mmCIF file of C-alpha atoms in Angstrom:
data_model
loop_
_atom_site.group_PDB
_atom_site.id
_atom_site.type_symbol
_atom_site.label_atom_id
_atom_site.label_comp_id
_atom_site.label_asym_id
_atom_site.label_seq_id
_atom_site.Cartn_x
_atom_site.Cartn_y
_atom_site.Cartn_z
ATOM 1 C CA GLN D 26 0.000 0.000 0.000
ATOM 2 C CA VAL D 27 0.950 3.595 -0.634
ATOM 3 C CA GLN D 28 -0.223 6.387 1.618
ATOM 4 C CA LEU D 29 -0.532 9.903 0.216
ATOM 5 C CA VAL D 30 -0.916 12.942 2.443
ATOM 6 C CA GLU D 31 -1.741 16.294 0.865
ATOM 7 C CA SER D 32 -1.258 19.688 2.451
ATOM 8 C CA GLY D 33 -1.250 23.348 1.511
ATOM 9 C CA GLY D 34 -4.830 24.012 0.490
ATOM 10 C CA GLY D 35 -6.821 26.986 1.658
ATOM 11 C CA LEU D 36 -8.518 30.209 0.714
ATOM 12 C CA VAL D 37 -6.787 32.620 -1.669
ATOM 13 C CA GLN D 38 -7.850 35.699 -3.588
ATOM 14 C CA PRO D 39 -8.031 35.691 -7.388
ATOM 15 C CA GLY D 40 -4.582 36.249 -8.837
ATOM 16 C CA GLY D 41 -2.913 34.759 -5.796
ATOM 17 C CA SER D 42 -0.729 31.690 -5.375
ATOM 18 C CA LEU D 43 -0.744 28.478 -3.384
ATOM 19 C CA ARG D 44 1.626 25.551 -3.126
ATOM 20 C CA LEU D 45 0.294 22.068 -2.507
ATOM 21 C CA SER D 46 2.418 19.200 -1.242
ATOM 22 C CA CYS D 47 1.847 15.461 -1.402
ATOM 23 C CA ALA D 48 4.036 13.133 0.627
ATOM 24 C CA ALA D 49 4.103 9.451 -0.287
ATOM 25 C CA SER D 50 4.936 6.694 2.174
ATOM 26 C CA GLY D 51 4.609 2.944 2.484
ATOM 27 C CA ASN D 52 5.384 0.680 -0.479
ATOM 28 C CA ILE D 53 6.568 3.462 -2.783
ATOM 29 C CA PHE D 54 8.692 1.112 -4.864
ATOM 30 C CA ALA D 55 7.792 1.134 -8.571
ATOM 31 C CA ILE D 56 5.675 4.286 -8.571
ATOM 32 C CA VAL D 57 5.859 5.459 -12.178
ATOM 33 C CA VAL D 58 3.626 8.516 -12.118
ATOM 34 C CA MET D 59 2.535 11.016 -9.500
ATOM 35 C CA GLY D 60 0.271 13.945 -9.973
ATOM 36 C CA TRP D 61 -2.801 15.950 -9.177
ATOM 37 C CA TYR D 62 -6.435 15.832 -10.170
ATOM 38 C CA ARG D 63 -9.220 18.094 -9.014
ATOM 39 C CA GLN D 64 -12.968 17.931 -8.632
ATOM 40 C CA ALA D 65 -15.277 20.910 -8.380
ATOM 41 C CA PRO D 66 -18.842 20.613 -7.042
ATOM 42 C CA GLY D 67 -21.110 19.036 -9.631
ATOM 43 C CA LYS D 68 -18.256 18.283 -12.013
ATOM 44 C CA GLN D 69 -16.196 15.255 -12.902
ATOM 45 C CA ARG D 70 -12.685 14.789 -11.606
ATOM 46 C CA GLU D 71 -10.221 16.237 -14.091
ATOM 47 C CA LEU D 72 -6.500 16.098 -14.691
ATOM 48 C CA VAL D 73 -4.448 18.964 -13.330
ATOM 49 C CA THR D 74 -0.949 17.634 -13.947
ATOM 50 C CA ILE D 75 1.213 14.545 -13.723
ATOM 51 C CA ILE D 76 4.937 13.864 -13.603
ATOM 52 C CA THR D 77 6.649 10.612 -14.477
ATOM 53 C CA SER D 78 9.560 9.021 -12.664
ATOM 54 C CA GLY D 79 11.690 10.274 -15.532
ATOM 55 C CA GLY D 80 10.543 13.844 -15.042
ATOM 56 C CA ARG D 81 8.167 14.175 -17.976
ATOM 57 C CA THR D 82 5.130 16.313 -17.268
ATOM 58 C CA ASN D 83 1.644 16.759 -18.648
ATOM 59 C CA TYR D 84 -0.815 19.532 -17.805
ATOM 60 C CA GLY D 85 -4.524 20.037 -18.238
ATOM 61 C CA ASP D 86 -5.307 22.777 -20.750
ATOM 62 C CA SER D 87 -6.934 25.008 -18.150
ATOM 63 C CA VAL D 88 -3.801 25.232 -15.985
ATOM 64 C CA LYS D 89 -1.009 25.367 -18.567
ATOM 65 C CA GLY D 90 1.293 28.296 -17.972
ATOM 66 C CA ARG D 91 -0.046 28.886 -14.453
ATOM 67 C CA PHE D 92 0.620 25.671 -12.533
ATOM 68 C CA THR D 93 3.909 23.806 -12.149
ATOM 69 C CA ILE D 94 4.498 20.327 -10.800
ATOM 70 C CA SER D 95 7.795 19.236 -9.298
ATOM 71 C CA ARG D 96 9.051 16.143 -7.531
ATOM 72 C CA ASP D 97 11.547 15.609 -4.739
ATOM 73 C CA HIS D 98 12.639 11.982 -5.021
ATOM 74 C CA ALA D 99 14.595 12.050 -1.779
ATOM 75 C CA GLN D 100 11.525 13.216 0.145
ATOM 76 C CA ASN D 101 9.056 11.141 -1.903
ATOM 77 C CA THR D 102 7.050 14.305 -2.307
ATOM 78 C CA VAL D 103 5.434 16.106 -5.210
ATOM 79 C CA TYR D 104 4.566 19.768 -5.208
ATOM 80 C CA LEU D 105 2.024 21.782 -7.138
ATOM 81 C CA GLN D 106 2.819 25.465 -7.468
ATOM 82 C CA MET D 107 -0.345 27.311 -8.470
ATOM 83 C CA ASN D 108 -0.046 30.897 -9.681
ATOM 84 C CA SER D 109 -2.545 33.375 -11.109
ATOM 85 C CA LEU D 110 -5.372 31.493 -9.465
ATOM 86 C CA LYS D 111 -8.894 31.990 -10.761
ATOM 87 C CA PRO D 112 -12.284 31.344 -9.117
ATOM 88 C CA GLU D 113 -12.761 28.428 -11.520
ATOM 89 C CA ASP D 114 -9.733 26.741 -9.930
ATOM 90 C CA THR D 115 -11.835 26.204 -6.811
ATOM 91 C CA ALA D 116 -12.008 22.457 -6.185
ATOM 92 C CA VAL D 117 -10.819 19.618 -4.031
ATOM 93 C CA TYR D 118 -7.345 18.685 -5.225
ATOM 94 C CA TYR D 119 -6.353 15.030 -5.037
ATOM 95 C CA CYS D 120 -2.856 13.618 -5.188
ATOM 96 C CA THR D 121 -2.392 10.370 -7.069
ATOM 97 C CA ALA D 122 0.384 7.811 -7.383
ATOM 98 C CA LYS D 123 0.343 5.133 -10.035
ATOM 99 C CA LYS D 124 2.132 1.849 -10.443
ATOM 100 C CA VAL D 125 1.712 -0.419 -13.447
ATOM 101 C CA LEU D 126 -1.298 -2.219 -11.993
ATOM 102 C CA GLN D 127 -2.326 -0.078 -9.033
ATOM 103 C CA GLU D 128 -3.433 3.480 -8.396
ATOM 104 C CA TYR D 129 -3.555 5.325 -5.099
ATOM 105 C CA TRP D 130 -5.304 8.512 -4.027
ATOM 106 C CA GLY D 131 -4.929 10.972 -1.205
ATOM 107 C CA GLN D 132 -7.826 12.274 0.854
ATOM 108 C CA GLY D 133 -7.917 15.592 -0.983
ATOM 109 C CA THR D 134 -7.300 19.185 0.012
ATOM 110 C CA GLN D 135 -9.706 22.058 -0.581
ATOM 111 C CA VAL D 136 -8.600 25.040 -2.636
ATOM 112 C CA THR D 137 -10.964 27.998 -2.705
ATOM 113 C CA VAL D 138 -10.287 31.045 -4.873
ATOM 114 C CA SER D 139 -12.531 33.908 -3.870
ATOM 115 C CA SER D 140 -12.436 37.571 -3.015
#
């Protein structure tokens, strides 16, 4: 099993920034992808960004140029730097870790963008 613990969510004004963290523990061997998804009320969960073990990244269209994912292998942690936040970025953000045959999810952290 892999345990994922997210932190860093909160309330921020439009145009502001937040940094989310996701720490992985447990059987972290063979994790090939880590990343973030989000789910707003009444909407489906959508991709925010992922990063492979080799450092390749992929971003959802709505966050390109504003969000940046990074990974600290030594700390088994991924970070999501979110800049120029918009009200439509309001959602619960979930960390994910994927192996070839298994997928793990964190409990989610709320991000609210509002004035």
